[in-house]
């Protein structure tokens, strides 16, 4: 079977001979090879806001399906993931269109790929620049930067990873609250389309991947793609990785509220007197979410999911959550808590080394400190180059807090067979 839940068998087929030769043994990279392996799962119609359960205080159970039953096998994860994806899009993000791949055509000139998408009776074109690495053999693995990568890009290039610059603001604007419906996504689908900016960016990254797959001239090996971004673009990187299973490695950097923070935990930080960005504030700042998400402003506990599960949409693929302890506004306790709780999903799937959280402090927003570099290198080596010896099993914060598991987890993590 080719389901994403099938963790053991898909790796051999997805490692090219050139890459096998460069590493001593194979690493299991559980890619389904498709954008959405849960596309054919049955997901029931979701209740409107008014009909949701009144309050779920803890972080919702990632393993309990909409039928009330807990999943018991890794195979079940594919359709459980489809449920959470639908919830996240329906209540928070807006729906991501999935055009046929023949809707996309592309051409590479010099180091620029131009992507044309025809859908909904209309067409748009956007382009992305590709910096090829200084070492390695084509086709190369690549890191896609949402609004540019804030990682150490020289280090990526020196490690044999191409760096692709995706101009998210061209697809959906994010200047402020008046940006709704602006950008090429809305030119194609209509300015009233319900997708928030992050969904539109995720859609754009997926079309870029369609284009790279069709364009050998790009010299990119689409089986080894990462996505990253910082701050607001880190939120977007997480959503892109969450909604396209062709992305092997997702690295949101200081994404904070709306990214790796959980709405419930950010509200708790705020209630404890901290200056933290909450759901009620963020929906007034920008257009990252669908407009109806504002219904949950003072009722985050009505959400049937939270961002530990949005991170979990990446599972069993690789996720590295980089956070900054010094950023109270971004929800430092919340991002750490949500990421540690999210990791239970990778634990259940038996791939703990595919997910790490590293939160260090004392540096400026979006400047990756040297102290984070070895872990970034390890993730890149393991998931974009297939080097199995890299140690990616890391959970750390230098913050003076611990995860309040008794408060946030009222469910058991199953050992999925
Ligand atoms: C971390 O992302 C945002 C944050 O959500 C906003 O409240 C703030 O205005 O900007 C941050 C950001 O994107 O900084 C570059």
Tab-separated table of C-alpha atoms and ligand atoms in Angstrom:
chain	number	residue	atom	x	y	z
A	1	UNK	CA	0.000	0.000	0.000
A	2	UNK	CA	1.103	3.555	-0.539
A	3	UNK	CA	-0.615	5.172	2.427
A	4	UNK	CA	1.266	7.672	4.536
A	5	UNK	CA	0.569	5.513	7.543
A	6	UNK	CA	2.758	2.844	6.040
A	7	UNK	CA	5.971	3.957	7.672
A	8	UNK	CA	8.251	1.102	6.848
A	9	UNK	CA	7.953	0.310	3.175
A	10	UNK	CA	8.018	3.562	1.236
A	11	UNK	CA	11.566	4.622	1.945
A	12	UNK	CA	13.566	2.388	-0.345
A	13	UNK	CA	11.631	3.454	-3.405
A	14	UNK	CA	12.064	7.119	-2.637
A	15	UNK	CA	15.846	7.174	-2.284
A	16	UNK	CA	17.658	7.687	-5.565
A	17	UNK	CA	20.708	5.637	-6.384
A	18	UNK	CA	22.910	8.740	-6.351
A	19	UNK	CA	21.774	9.548	-2.870
A	20	UNK	CA	22.098	5.959	-1.696
A	21	UNK	CA	25.685	6.039	-2.821
A	22	UNK	CA	26.358	9.122	-0.738
A	23	UNK	CA	25.207	7.584	2.533
A	24	UNK	CA	26.132	4.298	4.099
A	25	UNK	CA	22.593	3.182	4.872
A	26	UNK	CA	19.059	4.188	4.030
A	27	UNK	CA	16.883	6.361	6.163
A	28	UNK	CA	13.147	5.887	6.365
A	29	UNK	CA	11.604	8.977	4.813
A	30	UNK	CA	7.881	8.264	5.006
A	31	UNK	CA	6.659	10.224	2.007
A	32	UNK	CA	3.460	9.250	0.272
A	33	UNK	CA	4.604	11.021	-2.878
A	34	UNK	CA	1.303	12.871	-3.128
A	35	UNK	CA	0.043	16.184	-1.801
A	36	UNK	CA	-2.816	14.675	0.164
A	37	UNK	CA	-2.939	10.925	0.751
A	38	UNK	CA	-6.131	11.341	2.769
A	39	UNK	CA	-8.027	12.788	-0.163
A	40	UNK	CA	-10.326	9.797	-0.424
A	41	UNK	CA	-10.940	9.355	3.292
A	42	UNK	CA	-14.518	9.721	4.440
A	43	UNK	CA	-14.757	12.750	6.721
A	44	UNK	CA	-18.235	13.621	7.988
A	45	UNK	CA	-19.690	17.101	7.581
A	46	UNK	CA	-18.414	19.280	10.417
A	47	UNK	CA	-20.737	21.074	12.825
A	48	UNK	CA	-21.132	24.826	12.524
A	49	UNK	CA	-19.743	26.957	15.331
A	50	UNK	CA	-23.049	27.085	17.217
A	51	UNK	CA	-23.267	23.283	17.319
A	52	UNK	CA	-19.778	22.590	18.639
A	53	UNK	CA	-19.255	21.130	22.102
A	54	UNK	CA	-19.269	24.093	24.467
A	55	UNK	CA	-15.816	23.724	25.910
A	56	UNK	CA	-12.773	21.478	25.763
A	57	UNK	CA	-10.340	22.790	28.373
A	58	UNK	CA	-7.391	20.479	27.676
A	59	UNK	CA	-5.606	20.165	24.353
A	60	UNK	CA	-7.934	17.913	22.325
A	61	UNK	CA	-7.112	14.221	21.904
A	62	UNK	CA	-5.193	13.844	18.613
A	63	UNK	CA	-5.960	10.135	18.426
A	64	UNK	CA	-9.716	10.152	18.916
A	65	UNK	CA	-11.570	10.191	15.613
A	66	UNK	CA	-14.761	12.050	14.786
A	67	UNK	CA	-16.624	8.762	15.321
A	68	UNK	CA	-15.523	8.862	18.970
A	69	UNK	CA	-13.184	5.881	18.615
A	70	UNK	CA	-9.457	6.052	19.213
A	71	UNK	CA	-7.279	4.916	16.364
A	72	UNK	CA	-5.220	1.799	16.997
A	73	UNK	CA	-2.922	1.398	14.009
A	74	UNK	CA	-0.413	3.503	12.100
A	75	UNK	CA	-2.498	2.863	9.035
A	76	UNK	CA	-5.449	4.663	10.679
A	77	UNK	CA	-3.381	7.840	10.926
A	78	UNK	CA	-3.911	8.701	7.250
A	79	UNK	CA	-7.650	9.212	7.685
A	80	UNK	CA	-7.443	10.588	11.224
A	81	UNK	CA	-5.027	13.171	9.811
A	82	UNK	CA	-7.541	13.944	7.052
A	83	UNK	CA	-10.145	14.725	9.718
A	84	UNK	CA	-7.883	17.185	11.503
A	85	UNK	CA	-6.854	18.754	8.206
A	86	UNK	CA	-10.495	19.309	7.334
A	87	UNK	CA	-11.219	20.778	10.774
A	88	UNK	CA	-8.258	23.142	10.598
A	89	UNK	CA	-9.279	24.333	7.142
A	90	UNK	CA	-12.980	24.554	7.979
A	91	UNK	CA	-12.758	26.454	11.253
A	92	UNK	CA	-9.477	28.335	11.018
A	93	UNK	CA	-7.560	28.447	7.753
A	94	UNK	CA	-10.015	28.226	4.898
A	95	UNK	CA	-10.055	25.553	2.238
A	96	UNK	CA	-7.039	24.789	0.093
A	97	UNK	CA	-8.022	24.072	-3.521
A	98	UNK	CA	-6.421	20.995	-5.077
A	99	UNK	CA	-6.291	21.508	-8.846
A	100	UNK	CA	-5.224	18.636	-11.102
A	101	UNK	CA	-1.502	18.586	-11.721
A	102	UNK	CA	-2.110	19.284	-15.427
A	103	UNK	CA	-3.350	22.724	-14.312
A	104	UNK	CA	0.297	23.616	-13.741
A	105	UNK	CA	2.945	24.347	-16.368
A	106	UNK	CA	6.421	25.671	-15.743
A	107	UNK	CA	9.628	26.870	-17.326
A	108	UNK	CA	13.094	27.528	-15.936
A	109	UNK	CA	15.213	30.375	-17.255
A	110	UNK	CA	18.536	31.018	-15.562
A	111	UNK	CA	17.765	30.529	-11.907
A	112	UNK	CA	14.109	31.410	-11.998
A	113	UNK	CA	11.200	29.014	-12.308
A	114	UNK	CA	7.979	30.517	-13.615
A	115	UNK	CA	4.852	28.647	-12.605
A	116	UNK	CA	1.575	29.037	-14.473
A	117	UNK	CA	-1.634	27.753	-12.923
A	118	UNK	CA	-4.904	27.473	-14.820
A	119	UNK	CA	-7.946	26.786	-12.691
A	120	UNK	CA	-11.440	28.099	-12.117
A	121	UNK	CA	-11.564	29.383	-15.713
A	122	UNK	CA	-8.642	31.731	-15.216
A	123	UNK	CA	-4.817	31.711	-15.061
A	124	UNK	CA	-2.017	33.267	-13.029
A	125	UNK	CA	1.778	33.051	-13.149
A	126	UNK	CA	4.309	33.501	-10.387
A	127	UNK	CA	8.019	32.872	-10.137
A	128	UNK	CA	10.560	31.663	-7.607
A	129	UNK	CA	14.337	31.935	-7.621
A	130	UNK	CA	16.494	28.845	-7.168
A	131	UNK	CA	20.009	29.069	-5.750
A	132	UNK	CA	21.861	25.856	-6.530
A	133	UNK	CA	24.261	24.501	-3.921
A	134	UNK	CA	28.026	24.759	-4.077
A	135	UNK	CA	28.543	21.006	-3.569
A	136	UNK	CA	26.781	17.779	-4.478
A	137	UNK	CA	25.387	16.300	-7.666
A	138	UNK	CA	22.166	17.283	-9.464
A	139	UNK	CA	19.294	16.812	-8.904
A	140	UNK	CA	19.665	18.525	-5.551
A	141	UNK	CA	17.551	18.502	-2.416
A	142	UNK	CA	16.041	21.900	-1.702
A	143	UNK	CA	14.801	24.115	1.082
A	144	UNK	CA	11.869	26.349	0.143
A	145	UNK	CA	11.893	29.641	2.030
A	146	UNK	CA	8.440	31.091	2.722
A	147	UNK	CA	9.148	34.761	2.066
A	148	UNK	CA	12.810	33.691	2.046
A	149	UNK	CA	14.601	31.383	4.452
A	150	UNK	CA	15.904	32.826	7.745
A	151	UNK	CA	18.100	29.798	8.348
A	152	UNK	CA	21.810	30.026	7.606
A	153	UNK	CA	21.463	29.716	3.828
A	154	UNK	CA	25.182	29.680	3.140
A	155	UNK	CA	25.418	26.624	5.351
A	156	UNK	CA	22.540	24.988	3.453
A	157	UNK	CA	24.222	25.662	0.091
A	158	UNK	CA	27.529	24.329	1.405
A	159	UNK	CA	25.771	21.152	2.536
A	160	UNK	CA	24.435	20.494	-0.961
A	161	UNK	CA	20.941	21.897	-0.450
A	162	UNK	CA	19.428	24.317	-2.987
A	163	UNK	CA	17.573	27.309	-1.562
A	164	UNK	CA	14.330	28.354	-3.254
A	165	UNK	CA	12.802	31.728	-2.505
A	166	UNK	CA	8.999	31.619	-2.519
A	167	UNK	CA	7.430	35.080	-2.563
A	168	UNK	CA	4.342	34.405	-0.456
A	169	UNK	CA	3.184	38.035	-0.415
A	170	UNK	CA	2.714	37.851	-4.192
A	171	UNK	CA	0.231	34.986	-3.719
A	172	UNK	CA	-1.635	36.513	-0.766
A	173	UNK	CA	-0.889	39.890	0.782
A	174	UNK	CA	-0.362	40.288	4.534
A	175	UNK	CA	0.137	44.006	5.049
A	176	UNK	CA	-2.666	44.300	7.596
A	177	UNK	CA	-6.361	43.628	8.024
A	178	UNK	CA	-7.162	45.302	4.724
A	179	UNK	CA	-5.145	42.723	2.756
A	180	UNK	CA	-7.990	40.219	2.626
A	181	UNK	CA	-8.646	38.874	-0.837
A	182	UNK	CA	-5.536	40.447	-2.360
A	183	UNK	CA	-2.851	38.565	-4.248
A	184	UNK	CA	-2.617	36.132	-7.147
A	185	UNK	CA	-4.456	33.344	-5.347
A	186	UNK	CA	-7.510	35.618	-5.234
A	187	UNK	CA	-7.039	36.711	-8.817
A	188	UNK	CA	-7.490	33.047	-9.697
A	189	UNK	CA	-10.149	31.950	-7.218
A	190	UNK	CA	-11.960	35.245	-6.588
A	191	UNK	CA	-11.441	37.923	-3.962
A	192	UNK	CA	-14.224	36.373	-1.882
A	193	UNK	CA	-12.570	32.955	-1.678
A	194	UNK	CA	-12.658	31.824	1.961
A	195	UNK	CA	-8.995	30.835	2.229
A	196	UNK	CA	-6.893	32.946	4.565
A	197	UNK	CA	-3.441	34.052	3.471
A	198	UNK	CA	-1.653	31.032	4.966
A	199	UNK	CA	-3.825	28.592	3.049
A	200	UNK	CA	-3.188	30.584	-0.114
A	201	UNK	CA	0.573	30.424	0.479
A	202	UNK	CA	0.384	26.688	1.146
A	203	UNK	CA	-1.498	26.295	-2.126
A	204	UNK	CA	1.249	28.308	-3.873
A	205	UNK	CA	3.994	26.113	-2.427
A	206	UNK	CA	2.103	23.038	-3.635
A	207	UNK	CA	1.867	24.473	-7.145
A	208	UNK	CA	5.584	25.291	-7.004
A	209	UNK	CA	6.229	21.644	-6.121
A	210	UNK	CA	4.001	20.522	-9.031
A	211	UNK	CA	6.146	22.748	-11.232
A	212	UNK	CA	9.464	21.443	-9.896
A	213	UNK	CA	8.255	17.867	-10.427
A	214	UNK	CA	7.581	18.661	-14.087
A	215	UNK	CA	10.765	20.561	-14.768
A	216	UNK	CA	13.989	18.531	-14.698
A	217	UNK	CA	15.743	21.739	-15.796
A	218	UNK	CA	15.201	23.034	-12.288
A	219	UNK	CA	17.730	20.404	-11.116
A	220	UNK	CA	15.702	19.810	-7.959
A	221	UNK	CA	15.048	16.372	-6.486
A	222	UNK	CA	11.450	16.782	-5.344
A	223	UNK	CA	11.677	13.747	-3.093
A	224	UNK	CA	13.874	15.813	-0.786
A	225	UNK	CA	12.124	19.087	-0.134
A	226	UNK	CA	12.026	21.175	2.999
A	227	UNK	CA	10.045	24.294	3.827
A	228	UNK	CA	10.999	26.979	6.308
A	229	UNK	CA	10.196	30.567	7.230
A	230	UNK	CA	10.349	32.841	10.241
A	231	UNK	CA	7.744	34.619	12.325
A	232	UNK	CA	4.583	35.228	10.272
A	233	UNK	CA	6.244	33.314	7.469
A	234	UNK	CA	7.088	30.575	9.963
A	235	UNK	CA	3.377	30.179	10.604
A	236	UNK	CA	3.011	29.881	6.843
A	237	UNK	CA	5.851	27.361	6.577
A	238	UNK	CA	4.118	25.177	9.156
A	239	UNK	CA	0.831	25.299	7.236
A	240	UNK	CA	2.581	24.542	3.936
A	241	UNK	CA	4.264	21.502	5.491
A	242	UNK	CA	1.036	20.467	7.193
A	243	UNK	CA	-0.969	20.527	3.955
A	244	UNK	CA	1.424	18.948	1.447
A	245	UNK	CA	2.795	15.479	2.118
A	246	UNK	CA	5.452	15.830	-0.552
A	247	UNK	CA	7.405	18.024	1.862
A	248	UNK	CA	9.903	15.850	3.736
A	249	UNK	CA	11.037	18.407	6.294
A	250	UNK	CA	9.215	21.368	7.842
A	251	UNK	CA	11.114	23.946	9.914
A	252	UNK	CA	8.950	26.735	11.331
A	253	UNK	CA	11.181	29.294	12.997
A	254	UNK	CA	9.749	31.503	15.774
A	255	UNK	CA	6.265	31.040	14.344
A	256	UNK	CA	4.545	31.729	17.661
A	257	UNK	CA	0.831	32.316	17.842
A	258	UNK	CA	-0.934	30.857	14.810
A	259	UNK	CA	2.088	28.605	14.263
A	260	UNK	CA	3.555	26.336	16.897
A	261	UNK	CA	1.678	27.965	19.797
A	262	UNK	CA	-1.624	26.454	20.950
A	263	UNK	CA	-4.552	28.867	21.260
A	264	UNK	CA	-5.561	27.446	24.616
A	265	UNK	CA	-2.107	27.700	26.138
A	266	UNK	CA	-1.572	31.239	24.815
A	267	UNK	CA	-4.863	32.227	26.468
A	268	UNK	CA	-3.602	30.687	29.725
A	269	UNK	CA	-0.372	32.679	29.493
A	270	UNK	CA	-2.378	35.824	28.894
A	271	UNK	CA	-4.670	35.027	31.848
A	272	UNK	CA	-1.531	34.667	33.978
A	273	UNK	CA	-0.671	38.263	33.156
A	274	UNK	CA	1.792	37.822	30.314
A	275	UNK	CA	1.891	39.889	27.150
A	276	UNK	CA	1.044	37.106	24.733
A	277	UNK	CA	-0.610	37.176	21.332
A	278	UNK	CA	-3.945	35.393	21.610
A	279	UNK	CA	-6.565	34.263	19.128
A	280	UNK	CA	-8.687	37.318	19.929
A	281	UNK	CA	-5.791	39.666	19.114
A	282	UNK	CA	-4.362	37.903	16.079
A	283	UNK	CA	-7.597	37.914	14.073
A	284	UNK	CA	-7.577	41.712	14.297
A	285	UNK	CA	-3.964	42.087	13.199
A	286	UNK	CA	-3.876	40.395	9.825
A	287	UNK	CA	-5.538	38.082	7.311
A	288	UNK	CA	-3.593	34.906	8.003
A	289	UNK	CA	-6.817	32.996	8.798
A	290	UNK	CA	-10.258	32.757	7.242
A	291	UNK	CA	-12.444	35.637	8.362
A	292	UNK	CA	-14.945	33.438	10.247
A	293	UNK	CA	-12.164	32.280	12.577
A	294	UNK	CA	-12.927	35.431	14.576
A	295	UNK	CA	-15.989	33.564	15.950
A	296	UNK	CA	-13.577	31.812	18.298
A	297	UNK	CA	-12.057	35.042	19.650
A	298	UNK	CA	-13.160	34.565	23.229
A	299	UNK	CA	-13.927	30.855	22.902
A	300	UNK	CA	-10.759	29.059	21.847
A	301	UNK	CA	-11.935	26.145	23.985
A	302	UNK	CA	-14.722	25.531	21.465
A	303	UNK	CA	-12.195	24.652	18.806
A	304	UNK	CA	-12.319	20.877	18.335
A	305	UNK	CA	-8.544	20.894	17.667
A	306	UNK	CA	-5.556	23.029	18.596
A	307	UNK	CA	-2.139	23.645	17.137
A	308	UNK	CA	-0.485	20.543	18.618
A	309	UNK	CA	-2.672	18.828	16.024
A	310	UNK	CA	-1.827	21.296	13.272
A	311	UNK	CA	1.826	20.394	13.886
A	312	UNK	CA	0.713	16.764	13.948
A	313	UNK	CA	-0.507	17.054	10.347
A	314	UNK	CA	3.172	16.898	9.431
A	315	UNK	CA	3.546	13.466	11.059
A	316	UNK	CA	5.047	11.009	10.279
A	317	UNK	CA	7.199	13.343	8.204
A	318	UNK	CA	9.926	15.445	9.810
A	319	UNK	CA	9.223	18.598	11.820
A	320	UNK	CA	11.786	20.775	13.572
A	321	UNK	CA	10.208	23.461	15.746
A	322	UNK	CA	12.662	26.288	16.451
A	323	UNK	CA	11.538	28.811	19.025
A	324	UNK	CA	12.947	31.755	20.961
A	325	UNK	CA	12.593	31.630	24.741
A	326	UNK	CA	12.933	35.418	24.945
A	327	UNK	CA	9.801	36.117	22.889
A	328	UNK	CA	6.938	36.334	25.362
A	329	UNK	CA	4.602	37.847	22.729
A	330	UNK	CA	4.956	34.743	20.571
A	331	UNK	CA	3.852	32.545	23.453
A	332	UNK	CA	7.123	31.026	24.622
A	333	UNK	CA	5.400	28.709	27.119
A	334	UNK	CA	2.652	27.992	24.602
A	335	UNK	CA	4.920	27.029	21.696
A	336	UNK	CA	7.028	24.775	23.877
A	337	UNK	CA	4.001	23.161	25.487
A	338	UNK	CA	2.179	22.614	22.202
A	339	UNK	CA	5.257	21.183	20.502
A	340	UNK	CA	5.988	18.778	23.356
A	341	UNK	CA	2.351	17.650	23.322
A	342	UNK	CA	2.413	17.361	19.511
A	343	UNK	CA	5.392	15.077	19.831
A	344	UNK	CA	3.101	12.458	21.374
A	345	UNK	CA	1.847	11.901	17.822
A	346	UNK	CA	5.307	11.036	16.559
A	347	UNK	CA	5.823	8.887	19.671
A	348	UNK	CA	2.635	6.964	18.883
A	349	UNK	CA	3.757	6.504	15.281
A	350	UNK	CA	7.122	5.183	16.440
A	351	UNK	CA	9.195	7.931	14.795
A	352	UNK	CA	10.228	10.233	17.644
A	353	UNK	CA	13.413	11.132	15.801
A	354	UNK	CA	11.291	12.788	13.082
A	355	UNK	CA	10.222	15.584	15.438
A	356	UNK	CA	12.243	17.917	17.625
A	357	UNK	CA	11.610	21.127	19.495
A	358	UNK	CA	14.444	23.438	20.396
A	359	UNK	CA	13.784	26.696	22.192
A	360	UNK	CA	16.745	28.844	23.126
A	361	UNK	CA	16.831	32.489	24.092
A	362	UNK	CA	18.885	35.641	24.223
A	363	UNK	CA	18.973	36.549	20.539
A	364	UNK	CA	17.065	38.764	18.136
A	365	UNK	CA	13.885	37.580	16.510
A	366	UNK	CA	14.596	35.566	13.335
A	367	UNK	CA	18.352	35.514	13.714
A	368	UNK	CA	19.197	31.837	14.022
A	369	UNK	CA	21.797	31.519	16.791
A	370	UNK	CA	24.880	29.317	16.339
A	371	UNK	CA	23.580	27.152	19.166
A	372	UNK	CA	20.663	25.986	16.973
A	373	UNK	CA	22.818	25.248	13.916
A	374	UNK	CA	23.907	21.681	14.781
A	375	UNK	CA	20.283	20.573	15.145
A	376	UNK	CA	19.276	22.237	11.854
A	377	UNK	CA	22.224	20.484	10.200
A	378	UNK	CA	21.157	17.160	11.701
A	379	UNK	CA	17.595	17.493	10.357
A	380	UNK	CA	18.808	18.557	6.941
A	381	UNK	CA	21.317	15.713	6.830
A	382	UNK	CA	18.818	13.086	7.879
A	383	UNK	CA	15.715	14.147	5.955
A	384	UNK	CA	17.087	15.917	2.889
A	385	UNK	CA	20.267	13.873	2.431
A	386	UNK	CA	19.432	10.529	4.034
A	387	UNK	CA	22.308	10.421	6.526
A	388	UNK	CA	21.080	8.142	9.295
A	389	UNK	CA	23.681	8.910	11.928
A	390	UNK	CA	22.480	12.474	12.594
A	391	UNK	CA	20.910	12.834	16.063
A	392	UNK	CA	17.498	14.446	15.710
A	393	UNK	CA	15.846	13.144	18.882
A	394	UNK	CA	15.869	16.454	20.778
A	395	UNK	CA	13.423	18.238	23.099
A	396	UNK	CA	14.819	21.256	24.895
A	397	UNK	CA	14.102	24.712	26.210
A	398	UNK	CA	16.286	27.037	28.224
A	399	UNK	CA	13.117	28.686	29.558
A	400	UNK	CA	12.305	28.505	33.254
A	401	UNK	CA	9.139	26.494	32.809
A	402	UNK	CA	8.030	22.937	32.261
A	403	UNK	CA	5.073	21.494	30.398
A	404	UNK	CA	2.001	21.233	32.631
A	405	UNK	CA	1.014	17.820	31.344
A	406	UNK	CA	-1.698	17.342	33.973
A	407	UNK	CA	-3.453	20.459	32.764
A	408	UNK	CA	-3.115	20.005	29.018
A	409	UNK	CA	-3.265	16.256	28.420
A	410	UNK	CA	-6.335	14.302	29.524
A	411	UNK	CA	-5.862	11.431	27.090
A	412	UNK	CA	-3.487	8.507	26.628
A	413	UNK	CA	-0.945	8.156	23.865
A	414	UNK	CA	-1.592	4.810	22.156
A	415	UNK	CA	1.172	2.540	20.928
A	416	UNK	CA	0.002	2.281	17.335
A	417	UNK	CA	0.798	-1.065	15.708
B	1	LIG	C1	5.548	35.885	14.896
B	1	LIG	O1	4.772	36.491	13.932
B	1	LIG	C2	4.300	37.802	13.962
B	1	LIG	C3	3.346	38.054	15.110
B	1	LIG	O2	2.283	37.120	15.061
B	1	LIG	C4	2.795	39.469	14.993
B	1	LIG	O3	1.957	39.782	16.074
B	1	LIG	C5	3.876	40.497	14.883
B	1	LIG	O4	3.264	41.686	14.481
B	1	LIG	O5	4.782	40.153	13.882
B	1	LIG	C6	5.392	38.888	13.965
B	1	LIG	C7	6.264	38.833	12.733
B	1	LIG	O6	5.890	38.330	11.717
B	1	LIG	O7	7.424	39.516	12.827
B	1	LIG	C8	8.213	39.614	11.689
